[in-house]
PDB file of C-alpha atoms in Angstrom:
ATOM      1  CA  MET A 196     -38.898  11.077  19.395  1.00  0.00           C
ATOM      2  CA  LEU A 197     -35.194  11.085  18.735  1.00  0.00           C
ATOM      3  CA  ALA A 198     -32.976  11.097  21.767  1.00  0.00           C
ATOM      4  CA  ASN A 199     -30.141  13.600  22.008  1.00  0.00           C
ATOM      5  CA  LYS A 200     -27.407  12.945  19.486  1.00  0.00           C
ATOM      6  CA  ARG A 201     -23.898  12.649  20.583  1.00  0.00           C
ATOM      7  CA  ARG A 202     -20.883  12.377  18.433  1.00  0.00           C
ATOM      8  CA  SER A 203     -17.953  10.215  19.352  1.00  0.00           C
ATOM      9  CA  SER A 204     -14.744  11.313  17.709  1.00  0.00           C
ATOM     10  CA  ASN A 205     -12.163   8.710  16.730  1.00  0.00           C
ATOM     11  CA  ALA A 206      -9.737  10.417  19.065  1.00  0.00           C
ATOM     12  CA  HIS A 207     -11.900  10.486  22.222  1.00  0.00           C
ATOM     13  CA  LYS A 208     -11.445   6.919  23.373  1.00  0.00           C
ATOM     14  CA  GLU A 209      -8.672   4.379  22.968  1.00  0.00           C
ATOM     15  CA  ASP A 210      -9.350   0.726  22.227  1.00  0.00           C
ATOM     16  CA  SER A 211      -8.719  -1.020  25.520  1.00  0.00           C
ATOM     17  CA  ASP A 212      -6.766  -3.804  23.845  1.00  0.00           C
ATOM     18  CA  THR A 213      -4.168  -1.374  22.429  1.00  0.00           C
ATOM     19  CA  LYS A 214      -3.785   1.097  25.322  1.00  0.00           C
ATOM     20  CA  ASN A 215      -0.311   1.723  26.795  1.00  0.00           C
ATOM     21  CA  HIS A 216       1.456  -0.944  24.722  1.00  0.00           C
ATOM     22  CA  LYS A 217       4.885  -0.269  23.310  1.00  0.00           C
ATOM     23  CA  SER A 218       7.149  -2.526  21.313  1.00  0.00           C
ATOM     24  CA  LYS A 219      10.257  -3.470  23.325  1.00  0.00           C
ATOM     25  CA  SER A 220      12.173  -4.968  20.415  1.00  0.00           C
ATOM     26  CA  LYS A 221      15.859  -4.204  20.326  1.00  0.00           C
ATOM     27  CA  LEU A 222      15.417  -3.422  16.659  1.00  0.00           C
ATOM     28  CA  LYS A 223      15.153   0.294  15.984  1.00  0.00           C
ATOM     29  CA  THR A 224      11.525   0.844  15.219  1.00  0.00           C
ATOM     30  CA  GLU A 225       8.585   3.070  15.927  1.00  0.00           C
ATOM     31  CA  GLU A 226       5.945   1.935  18.421  1.00  0.00           C
ATOM     32  CA  ILE A 227       3.514  -0.568  16.971  1.00  0.00           C
ATOM     33  CA  ASP A 228      -0.084   0.051  17.964  1.00  0.00           C
ATOM     34  CA  THR A 229      -1.983  -3.188  17.376  1.00  0.00           C
ATOM     35  CA  ASP A 230      -4.283  -5.644  19.037  1.00  0.00           C
ATOM     36  CA  GLN A 231      -1.658  -8.317  18.418  1.00  0.00           C
ATOM     37  CA  GLU A 232       1.172  -6.440  20.201  1.00  0.00           C
ATOM     38  CA  SER A 233       2.218  -9.302  22.444  1.00  0.00           C
ATOM     39  CA  GLU A 234       2.435 -11.704  19.523  1.00  0.00           C
ATOM     40  CA  ILE A 235       4.543  -9.236  17.561  1.00  0.00           C
ATOM     41  CA  LYS A 236       6.970  -8.909  20.462  1.00  0.00           C
ATOM     42  CA  LEU A 237       7.479 -12.647  20.480  1.00  0.00           C
ATOM     43  CA  ASN A 238       7.933 -12.632  16.746  1.00  0.00           C
ATOM     44  CA  LEU A 239      10.585  -9.934  16.844  1.00  0.00           C
ATOM     45  CA  LYS A 240      12.577 -11.933  19.404  1.00  0.00           C
ATOM     46  CA  GLU A 241      12.867 -15.034  17.231  1.00  0.00           C
ATOM     47  CA  LYS A 242      16.491 -16.061  16.903  1.00  0.00           C
ATOM     48  CA  ASP A 243      16.282 -16.317  13.137  1.00  0.00           C
ATOM     49  CA  HIS A 244      14.634 -12.924  12.728  1.00  0.00           C
ATOM     50  CA  LYS A 245      17.352 -10.918  10.981  1.00  0.00           C
ATOM     51  CA  VAL A 246      15.282  -8.097   9.582  1.00  0.00           C
ATOM     52  CA  LYS A 247      16.449  -4.662  10.653  1.00  0.00           C
ATOM     53  CA  ARG A 248      13.897  -1.904  10.875  1.00  0.00           C
ATOM     54  CA  LYS A 249      14.736   1.756  10.674  1.00  0.00           C
ATOM     55  CA  ASP A 250      12.641   4.501  12.182  1.00  0.00           C
ATOM     56  CA  SER A 251      11.158   7.255  10.092  1.00  0.00           C
ATOM     57  CA  ASN A 252      10.922   9.932  12.768  1.00  0.00           C
ATOM     58  CA  ALA A 253      11.800  12.956  10.722  1.00  0.00           C
ATOM     59  CA  ASN A 254       9.458  15.894  10.916  1.00  0.00           C
ATOM     60  CA  SER A 255       7.013  16.218   8.040  1.00  0.00           C
ATOM     61  CA  LYS A 256       8.585  17.984   5.099  1.00  0.00           C
ATOM     62  CA  SER A 257       6.872  20.586   3.036  1.00  0.00           C
ATOM     63  CA  GLY A 258       4.304  18.976   0.786  1.00  0.00           C
ATOM     64  CA  ASP A 259       5.369  21.162  -2.161  1.00  0.00           C
ATOM     65  CA  PHE A 260       6.150  19.158  -5.282  1.00  0.00           C
ATOM     66  CA  GLU A 261       9.438  20.980  -5.801  1.00  0.00           C
ATOM     67  CA  THR A 262      10.639  19.756  -2.397  1.00  0.00           C
ATOM     68  CA  PHE A 263      10.636  16.203  -3.743  1.00  0.00           C
ATOM     69  CA  GLY A 264      11.950  17.025  -7.201  1.00  0.00           C
ATOM     70  CA  LEU A 265       8.921  15.859  -9.156  1.00  0.00           C
ATOM     71  CA  THR A 266       9.226  16.275 -12.912  1.00  0.00           C
ATOM     72  CA  GLU A 267       7.286  19.101 -14.529  1.00  0.00           C
ATOM     73  CA  GLU A 268       5.164  16.685 -16.563  1.00  0.00           C
ATOM     74  CA  VAL A 269       3.995  14.847 -13.455  1.00  0.00           C
ATOM     75  CA  ILE A 270       3.407  18.087 -11.519  1.00  0.00           C
ATOM     76  CA  GLN A 271       1.256  19.404 -14.349  1.00  0.00           C
ATOM     77  CA  LYS A 272      -0.866  16.258 -14.425  1.00  0.00           C
ATOM     78  CA  LEU A 273      -1.343  16.412 -10.654  1.00  0.00           C
ATOM     79  CA  LYS A 274      -2.385  20.046 -10.783  1.00  0.00           C
ATOM     80  CA  GLU A 275      -4.883  19.258 -13.540  1.00  0.00           C
ATOM     81  CA  ARG A 276      -6.569  17.047 -10.942  1.00  0.00           C
ATOM     82  CA  ASN A 277      -6.447  19.863  -8.355  1.00  0.00           C
ATOM     83  CA  ILE A 278      -3.691  18.124  -6.400  1.00  0.00           C
ATOM     84  CA  ASN A 279      -1.315  20.890  -5.316  1.00  0.00           C
ATOM     85  CA  SER A 280       0.681  19.288  -2.514  1.00  0.00           C
ATOM     86  CA  LEU A 281       1.484  15.889  -1.035  1.00  0.00           C
ATOM     87  CA  PHE A 282      -0.393  14.366   1.903  1.00  0.00           C
ATOM     88  CA  GLU A 283       1.485  13.217   4.999  1.00  0.00           C
ATOM     89  CA  VAL A 284       1.897   9.565   4.000  1.00  0.00           C
ATOM     90  CA  GLN A 285       3.077  10.648   0.551  1.00  0.00           C
ATOM     91  CA  GLN A 286       5.664  12.943   2.097  1.00  0.00           C
ATOM     92  CA  LYS A 287       6.882  10.321   4.568  1.00  0.00           C
ATOM     93  CA  VAL A 288       7.435   7.471   2.139  1.00  0.00           C
ATOM     94  CA  PHE A 289       8.630   9.335  -0.944  1.00  0.00           C
ATOM     95  CA  THR A 290      12.327   9.599  -0.080  1.00  0.00           C
ATOM     96  CA  PRO A 291      12.751   6.048   1.302  1.00  0.00           C
ATOM     97  CA  ILE A 292      11.056   4.492  -1.736  1.00  0.00           C
ATOM     98  CA  PHE A 293      12.881   6.759  -4.191  1.00  0.00           C
ATOM     99  CA  ASN A 294      16.185   5.842  -2.526  1.00  0.00           C
ATOM    100  CA  GLY A 295      15.529   2.136  -3.027  1.00  0.00           C
ATOM    101  CA  GLU A 296      14.557   1.124   0.505  1.00  0.00           C
ATOM    102  CA  ASN A 297      12.042  -1.568   1.377  1.00  0.00           C
ATOM    103  CA  VAL A 298       9.132   0.097   3.160  1.00  0.00           C
ATOM    104  CA  ILE A 299       6.315  -0.985   5.453  1.00  0.00           C
ATOM    105  CA  ALA A 300       3.848   1.864   5.895  1.00  0.00           C
ATOM    106  CA  ALA A 301       0.838   1.900   8.211  1.00  0.00           C
ATOM    107  CA  SER A 302      -1.687   4.518   7.172  1.00  0.00           C
ATOM    108  CA  LEU A 303      -5.469   4.728   7.287  1.00  0.00           C
ATOM    109  CA  THR A 304      -7.638   3.922   4.296  1.00  0.00           C
ATOM    110  CA  GLY A 305      -8.320   7.130   2.394  1.00  0.00           C
ATOM    111  CA  SER A 306      -5.085   8.838   3.488  1.00  0.00           C
ATOM    112  CA  GLY A 307      -3.526   8.862   0.013  1.00  0.00           C
ATOM    113  CA  LYS A 308      -1.547   5.605   0.059  1.00  0.00           C
ATOM    114  CA  THR A 309      -1.971   4.928  -3.664  1.00  0.00           C
ATOM    115  CA  LEU A 310      -0.116   8.019  -4.832  1.00  0.00           C
ATOM    116  CA  ALA A 311       2.334   7.464  -1.974  1.00  0.00           C
ATOM    117  CA  PHE A 312       3.908   4.514  -3.793  1.00  0.00           C
ATOM    118  CA  ILE A 313       3.071   5.558  -7.357  1.00  0.00           C
ATOM    119  CA  LEU A 314       4.921   8.892  -7.299  1.00  0.00           C
ATOM    120  CA  PRO A 315       8.384   7.725  -6.143  1.00  0.00           C
ATOM    121  CA  ILE A 316       8.248   4.651  -8.388  1.00  0.00           C
ATOM    122  CA  ILE A 317       7.412   6.494 -11.599  1.00  0.00           C
ATOM    123  CA  GLU A 318       9.755   9.388 -10.752  1.00  0.00           C
ATOM    124  CA  LYS A 319      12.660   6.966 -10.274  1.00  0.00           C
ATOM    125  CA  CYS A 320      11.787   5.119 -13.488  1.00  0.00           C
ATOM    126  CA  ILE A 321      11.535   8.380 -15.433  1.00  0.00           C
ATOM    127  CA  LYS A 322      14.864   9.673 -14.171  1.00  0.00           C
ATOM    128  CA  LYS A 323      16.615   6.308 -14.675  1.00  0.00           C
ATOM    129  CA  LYS A 324      14.841   5.667 -18.008  1.00  0.00           C
ATOM    130  CA  ARG A 325      13.692   2.257 -16.801  1.00  0.00           C
ATOM    131  CA  PHE A 326      10.442   1.975 -18.745  1.00  0.00           C
ATOM    132  CA  ASN A 327      11.019  -0.489 -21.596  1.00  0.00           C
ATOM    133  CA  HIS A 328       7.343  -0.955 -22.605  1.00  0.00           C
ATOM    134  CA  SER A 329       7.881  -4.699 -22.746  1.00  0.00           C
ATOM    135  CA  ASN A 330       8.473  -6.457 -19.418  1.00  0.00           C
ATOM    136  CA  PRO A 331       6.965  -5.075 -16.194  1.00  0.00           C
ATOM    137  CA  ILE A 332       9.105  -2.916 -13.913  1.00  0.00           C
ATOM    138  CA  ALA A 333       6.554  -2.879 -11.088  1.00  0.00           C
ATOM    139  CA  LEU A 334       3.961  -5.369  -9.847  1.00  0.00           C
ATOM    140  CA  VAL A 335       1.206  -4.046  -7.593  1.00  0.00           C
ATOM    141  CA  LEU A 336      -1.130  -6.453  -5.776  1.00  0.00           C
ATOM    142  CA  ALA A 337      -4.498  -5.403  -4.353  1.00  0.00           C
ATOM    143  CA  PRO A 338      -7.254  -7.362  -2.563  1.00  0.00           C
ATOM    144  CA  THR A 339     -10.135  -6.523  -4.923  1.00  0.00           C
ATOM    145  CA  ARG A 340     -10.684  -5.807  -8.583  1.00  0.00           C
ATOM    146  CA  GLU A 341     -12.203  -2.431  -7.681  1.00  0.00           C
ATOM    147  CA  LEU A 342      -9.042  -1.323  -5.911  1.00  0.00           C
ATOM    148  CA  ALA A 343      -6.860  -2.779  -8.668  1.00  0.00           C
ATOM    149  CA  ILE A 344      -8.786  -0.728 -11.255  1.00  0.00           C
ATOM    150  CA  GLN A 345      -8.448   2.386  -9.093  1.00  0.00           C
ATOM    151  CA  ILE A 346      -4.681   1.920  -8.748  1.00  0.00           C
ATOM    152  CA  ALA A 347      -4.251   1.271 -12.477  1.00  0.00           C
ATOM    153  CA  ASN A 348      -6.213   4.431 -13.256  1.00  0.00           C
ATOM    154  CA  GLU A 349      -3.982   6.422 -10.893  1.00  0.00           C
ATOM    155  CA  PHE A 350      -0.885   5.152 -12.690  1.00  0.00           C
ATOM    156  CA  SER A 351      -2.394   5.875 -16.100  1.00  0.00           C
ATOM    157  CA  SER A 352      -3.430   9.394 -15.097  1.00  0.00           C
ATOM    158  CA  LEU A 353       0.228  10.392 -14.719  1.00  0.00           C
ATOM    159  CA  ALA A 354       1.489   8.756 -17.917  1.00  0.00           C
ATOM    160  CA  SER A 355       2.132  10.631 -21.138  1.00  0.00           C
ATOM    161  CA  LYS A 356       0.196   9.653 -24.257  1.00  0.00           C
ATOM    162  CA  ASN A 357       3.257  10.298 -26.416  1.00  0.00           C
ATOM    163  CA  SER A 358       5.480   7.220 -26.694  1.00  0.00           C
ATOM    164  CA  LYS A 359       8.525   9.463 -27.170  1.00  0.00           C
ATOM    165  CA  ASP A 360       8.127  11.165 -23.786  1.00  0.00           C
ATOM    166  CA  ALA A 361      10.148  10.045 -20.762  1.00  0.00           C
ATOM    167  CA  ASN A 362       7.002   9.647 -18.693  1.00  0.00           C
ATOM    168  CA  TYR A 363       5.290   7.380 -21.218  1.00  0.00           C
ATOM    169  CA  TYR A 364       4.539   3.955 -19.800  1.00  0.00           C
ATOM    170  CA  LYS A 365       1.918   1.235 -20.206  1.00  0.00           C
ATOM    171  CA  VAL A 366      -0.254  -0.131 -17.424  1.00  0.00           C
ATOM    172  CA  GLY A 367      -1.791  -3.603 -17.452  1.00  0.00           C
ATOM    173  CA  LEU A 368      -4.710  -4.849 -15.342  1.00  0.00           C
ATOM    174  CA  CYS A 369      -4.866  -8.447 -14.208  1.00  0.00           C
ATOM    175  CA  TYR A 370      -7.803  -9.650 -12.092  1.00  0.00           C
ATOM    176  CA  GLY A 371     -10.334 -12.474 -12.009  1.00  0.00           C
ATOM    177  CA  GLY A 372     -13.932 -12.455 -13.172  1.00  0.00           C
ATOM    178  CA  THR A 373     -13.079 -11.152 -16.645  1.00  0.00           C
ATOM    179  CA  ASN A 374     -12.040 -12.693 -19.957  1.00  0.00           C
ATOM    180  CA  LEU A 375      -8.702 -14.444 -19.557  1.00  0.00           C
ATOM    181  CA  ASP A 376      -7.761 -14.188 -23.259  1.00  0.00           C
ATOM    182  CA  ASP A 377      -8.231 -10.419 -23.296  1.00  0.00           C
ATOM    183  CA  GLN A 378      -5.826 -10.042 -20.384  1.00  0.00           C
ATOM    184  CA  LYS A 379      -3.336 -12.381 -22.039  1.00  0.00           C
ATOM    185  CA  MET A 380      -3.345 -10.219 -25.170  1.00  0.00           C
ATOM    186  CA  LEU A 381      -2.811  -7.092 -23.095  1.00  0.00           C
ATOM    187  CA  LEU A 382       0.160  -8.620 -21.282  1.00  0.00           C
ATOM    188  CA  ARG A 383       1.694  -9.907 -24.526  1.00  0.00           C
ATOM    189  CA  LYS A 384       1.655  -6.387 -25.961  1.00  0.00           C
ATOM    190  CA  GLY A 385       3.968  -5.359 -23.119  1.00  0.00           C
ATOM    191  CA  CYS A 386       3.332  -3.536 -19.851  1.00  0.00           C
ATOM    192  CA  ASP A 387       5.606  -1.414 -17.670  1.00  0.00           C
ATOM    193  CA  ILE A 388       3.286  -1.620 -14.668  1.00  0.00           C
ATOM    194  CA  ILE A 389       1.055  -4.568 -13.800  1.00  0.00           C
ATOM    195  CA  VAL A 390      -1.719  -4.122 -11.253  1.00  0.00           C
ATOM    196  CA  GLY A 391      -3.830  -7.066 -10.206  1.00  0.00           C
ATOM    197  CA  THR A 392      -5.309  -9.393  -7.626  1.00  0.00           C
ATOM    198  CA  PRO A 393      -3.119 -12.214  -6.248  1.00  0.00           C
ATOM    199  CA  GLY A 394      -5.071 -15.158  -7.665  1.00  0.00           C
ATOM    200  CA  ARG A 395      -5.167 -13.975 -11.282  1.00  0.00           C
ATOM    201  CA  VAL A 396      -1.590 -12.652 -11.202  1.00  0.00           C
ATOM    202  CA  LEU A 397      -0.324 -16.018  -9.952  1.00  0.00           C
ATOM    203  CA  ASP A 398      -2.340 -17.744 -12.672  1.00  0.00           C
ATOM    204  CA  MET A 399      -0.725 -15.547 -15.323  1.00  0.00           C
ATOM    205  CA  ILE A 400       2.750 -16.188 -13.908  1.00  0.00           C
ATOM    206  CA  ASN A 401       2.142 -19.949 -13.990  1.00  0.00           C
ATOM    207  CA  ARG A 402       1.002 -19.607 -17.615  1.00  0.00           C
ATOM    208  CA  SER A 403       4.259 -17.731 -18.413  1.00  0.00           C
ATOM    209  CA  GLU A 404       2.253 -14.664 -19.462  1.00  0.00           C
ATOM    210  CA  ILE A 405       4.142 -12.362 -17.078  1.00  0.00           C
ATOM    211  CA  ASN A 406       7.908 -12.032 -17.522  1.00  0.00           C
ATOM    212  CA  LEU A 407       9.487 -11.249 -14.134  1.00  0.00           C
ATOM    213  CA  GLU A 408      13.100 -10.797 -15.269  1.00  0.00           C
ATOM    214  CA  ASP A 409      13.070  -6.975 -15.275  1.00  0.00           C
ATOM    215  CA  LEU A 410      10.920  -6.516 -12.187  1.00  0.00           C
ATOM    216  CA  LYS A 411      12.313  -3.970  -9.725  1.00  0.00           C
ATOM    217  CA  TYR A 412       9.346  -3.038  -7.522  1.00  0.00           C
ATOM    218  CA  GLY A 413       6.810  -5.149  -5.693  1.00  0.00           C
ATOM    219  CA  VAL A 414       3.916  -3.394  -3.937  1.00  0.00           C
ATOM    220  CA  LEU A 415       1.202  -4.781  -1.673  1.00  0.00           C
ATOM    221  CA  ASP A 416      -1.632  -2.321  -1.117  1.00  0.00           C
ATOM    222  CA  GLU A 417      -4.122  -2.962   1.710  1.00  0.00           C
ATOM    223  CA  ALA A 418      -1.975  -5.891   2.793  1.00  0.00           C
ATOM    224  CA  ASP A 419      -4.033  -6.563   5.916  1.00  0.00           C
ATOM    225  CA  LYS A 420      -7.190  -6.979   3.846  1.00  0.00           C
ATOM    226  CA  MET A 421      -5.451  -9.331   1.421  1.00  0.00           C
ATOM    227  CA  LEU A 422      -4.266 -11.562   4.227  1.00  0.00           C
ATOM    228  CA  GLU A 423      -7.678 -11.500   5.901  1.00  0.00           C
ATOM    229  CA  MET A 424      -9.193 -12.624   2.598  1.00  0.00           C
ATOM    230  CA  GLY A 425      -6.902 -15.653   2.430  1.00  0.00           C
ATOM    231  CA  PHE A 426      -4.374 -14.411  -0.126  1.00  0.00           C
ATOM    232  CA  GLN A 427      -1.262 -15.162   1.920  1.00  0.00           C
ATOM    233  CA  GLU A 428      -0.402 -18.379   0.064  1.00  0.00           C
ATOM    234  CA  PRO A 429      -0.698 -16.963  -3.487  1.00  0.00           C
ATOM    235  CA  ILE A 430       1.207 -13.830  -2.445  1.00  0.00           C
ATOM    236  CA  GLU A 431       4.094 -15.879  -1.071  1.00  0.00           C
ATOM    237  CA  GLU A 432       4.042 -18.083  -4.174  1.00  0.00           C
ATOM    238  CA  ILE A 433       4.175 -15.015  -6.434  1.00  0.00           C
ATOM    239  CA  TYR A 434       7.240 -13.703  -4.616  1.00  0.00           C
ATOM    240  CA  SER A 435       8.826 -17.130  -4.615  1.00  0.00           C
ATOM    241  CA  ASN A 436       8.569 -17.095  -8.413  1.00  0.00           C
ATOM    242  CA  ILE A 437      10.020 -13.589  -8.536  1.00  0.00           C
ATOM    243  CA  TYR A 438      13.093 -14.552  -6.517  1.00  0.00           C
ATOM    244  CA  LYS A 439      13.746 -17.482  -8.832  1.00  0.00           C
ATOM    245  CA  VAL A 440      14.656 -14.981 -11.559  1.00  0.00           C
ATOM    246  CA  ARG A 441      15.515 -11.883  -9.506  1.00  0.00           C
ATOM    247  CA  LYS A 442      18.226 -11.733  -6.860  1.00  0.00           C
ATOM    248  CA  SER A 443      16.804  -8.564  -5.360  1.00  0.00           C
ATOM    249  CA  LEU A 444      13.535  -6.650  -5.343  1.00  0.00           C
ATOM    250  CA  GLN A 445      12.393  -3.450  -3.689  1.00  0.00           C
ATOM    251  CA  VAL A 446       9.224  -4.225  -1.738  1.00  0.00           C
ATOM    252  CA  CYS A 447       6.672  -1.705  -0.441  1.00  0.00           C
ATOM    253  CA  LEU A 448       3.873  -2.906   1.810  1.00  0.00           C
ATOM    254  CA  PHE A 449       0.994  -0.614   2.782  1.00  0.00           C
ATOM    255  CA  SER A 450      -1.553  -1.506   5.425  1.00  0.00           C
ATOM    256  CA  ALA A 451      -4.189   0.221   7.550  1.00  0.00           C
ATOM    257  CA  THR A 452      -3.296  -1.992  10.528  1.00  0.00           C
ATOM    258  CA  ILE A 453      -0.144  -3.838  11.523  1.00  0.00           C
ATOM    259  CA  HIS A 454      -0.713  -7.356  12.799  1.00  0.00           C
ATOM    260  CA  LYS A 455       1.661 -10.227  13.432  1.00  0.00           C
ATOM    261  CA  TRP A 456       0.620 -11.981  10.234  1.00  0.00           C
ATOM    262  CA  VAL A 457       1.210  -8.818   8.212  1.00  0.00           C
ATOM    263  CA  LEU A 458       4.775  -8.584   9.540  1.00  0.00           C
ATOM    264  CA  GLU A 459       5.358 -12.305   9.001  1.00  0.00           C
ATOM    265  CA  THR A 460       4.340 -12.043   5.369  1.00  0.00           C
ATOM    266  CA  ALA A 461       6.410  -8.889   4.939  1.00  0.00           C
ATOM    267  CA  LYS A 462       9.457 -10.691   6.315  1.00  0.00           C
ATOM    268  CA  LYS A 463       9.048 -13.494   3.777  1.00  0.00           C
ATOM    269  CA  ILE A 464       8.435 -11.392   0.692  1.00  0.00           C
ATOM    270  CA  MET A 465      11.292  -9.039   1.603  1.00  0.00           C
ATOM    271  CA  ASN A 466      13.658 -11.987   1.878  1.00  0.00           C
ATOM    272  CA  ASN A 467      14.522 -10.893   5.451  1.00  0.00           C
ATOM    273  CA  GLN A 468      16.121  -7.718   4.119  1.00  0.00           C
ATOM    274  CA  GLU A 469      16.278  -4.437   6.021  1.00  0.00           C
ATOM    275  CA  HIS A 470      13.262  -2.179   5.726  1.00  0.00           C
ATOM    276  CA  THR A 471      11.997   1.211   6.853  1.00  0.00           C
ATOM    277  CA  PHE A 472       8.880   1.199   9.011  1.00  0.00           C
ATOM    278  CA  ILE A 473       6.589   4.224   8.858  1.00  0.00           C
ATOM    279  CA  ASN A 474       3.679   4.205  11.296  1.00  0.00           C
ATOM    280  CA  LEU A 475       1.052   6.890  10.854  1.00  0.00           C
ATOM    281  CA  VAL A 476      -1.699   5.152  12.812  1.00  0.00           C
ATOM    282  CA  LYS A 477      -0.096   4.686  16.229  1.00  0.00           C
ATOM    283  CA  ASN A 478      -1.756   7.806  17.658  1.00  0.00           C
ATOM    284  CA  LEU A 479      -5.077   7.360  15.892  1.00  0.00           C
ATOM    285  CA  GLU A 480      -7.408   5.681  18.325  1.00  0.00           C
ATOM    286  CA  GLY A 481     -10.491   5.054  16.177  1.00  0.00           C
ATOM    287  CA  ARG A 482      -8.825   3.646  13.092  1.00  0.00           C
ATOM    288  CA  CYS A 483     -11.740   4.247  10.779  1.00  0.00           C
ATOM    289  CA  ALA A 484     -11.113   5.460   7.247  1.00  0.00           C
ATOM    290  CA  VAL A 485     -10.210   9.088   6.646  1.00  0.00           C
ATOM    291  CA  GLY A 486     -13.353  11.202   6.222  1.00  0.00           C
ATOM    292  CA  VAL A 487     -15.574   8.759   8.120  1.00  0.00           C
ATOM    293  CA  GLU A 488     -17.362  10.044  11.213  1.00  0.00           C
ATOM    294  CA  HIS A 489     -19.052   7.951  13.918  1.00  0.00           C
ATOM    295  CA  LEU A 490     -22.513   8.977  15.086  1.00  0.00           C
ATOM    296  CA  ALA A 491     -24.143   7.443  18.165  1.00  0.00           C
ATOM    297  CA  VAL A 492     -27.813   7.953  18.932  1.00  0.00           C
ATOM    298  CA  ASN A 493     -29.534   6.906  22.142  1.00  0.00           C
ATOM    299  CA  CYS A 494     -32.961   5.455  21.556  1.00  0.00           C
ATOM    300  CA  ILE A 495     -35.196   2.711  22.858  1.00  0.00           C
ATOM    301  CA  LYS A 496     -35.413  -0.548  20.929  1.00  0.00           C
ATOM    302  CA  SER A 497     -38.884   0.101  19.547  1.00  0.00           C
ATOM    303  CA  GLU A 498     -37.736   3.388  17.993  1.00  0.00           C
ATOM    304  CA  LYS A 499     -34.681   2.062  16.120  1.00  0.00           C
ATOM    305  CA  ILE A 500     -36.374   1.799  12.734  1.00  0.00           C
ATOM    306  CA  THR A 501     -37.865   5.286  12.830  1.00  0.00           C
ATOM    307  CA  THR A 502     -34.594   6.692  14.149  1.00  0.00           C
ATOM    308  CA  ILE A 503     -32.625   5.241  11.243  1.00  0.00           C
ATOM    309  CA  ALA A 504     -35.254   6.514   8.826  1.00  0.00           C
ATOM    310  CA  ASP A 505     -34.991  10.038  10.269  1.00  0.00           C
ATOM    311  CA  LEU A 506     -31.181   9.980  10.097  1.00  0.00           C
ATOM    312  CA  SER A 507     -31.200   8.895   6.474  1.00  0.00           C
ATOM    313  CA  LYS A 508     -33.262  11.884   5.369  1.00  0.00           C
TER     314      LYS A 508
END
């Protein structure tokens, strides 16, 4: 027999290792809710830490497209996908990214982070006529090929098919496990946006297949996952190569959690420049992905198999 089911909401219980902690840095910043809080405090007090962090405490704006001045072509393509307003993270980061600020954003997986950086980047490029269809304007790094493909598809979904339109741009995918020559040919044809995994992107840079001279935007999506997977060294090497040919770069880093090593990497790839910190997870106690619900069932050990079988029906 199944025991009584009880649901535990993500908001019912705080993780004990994050309860009642607040960042005491003199830098202006929102509270950082993380299991590495004490380490972050020490990091922020380093004498050579010159990064300034600005709060993003403004109340949520209307999610209407017109509020953010999206072009009609982009609005139409969003509405064709039944997207009629912007989610919270998209609202919060749009103006800072559009205005050229470096951004670190903490937001749960599934909260709409991909469009959060895509929309302000393509809107700025459309309005400034930055797409040259030759060298990349933006480089987006992701931890897995699946996410890289998803991001590339999101970019492509908002692009015009007519090369004469202002919102026409080309997207290139660059990840391991596939034919290297095919990706070389794609890059040589010219790409406005390159999306890829750190290892393959670094390989292409070392082979001189990616021209970094016109790069204006660098994005790290799911940064915490990339660092957990051991991509810190290739990421830092990629940005080291970028700064050899670019004096400045607008960097946007998105993460579901904010740890010391995430901030350390952000500091390096932003060249210690000022950034805006937007934390949308500080009051979310469960930290599971959006749309995921936890279910706890009490049962004796001998009934576990049958319980799981009943739940899966």
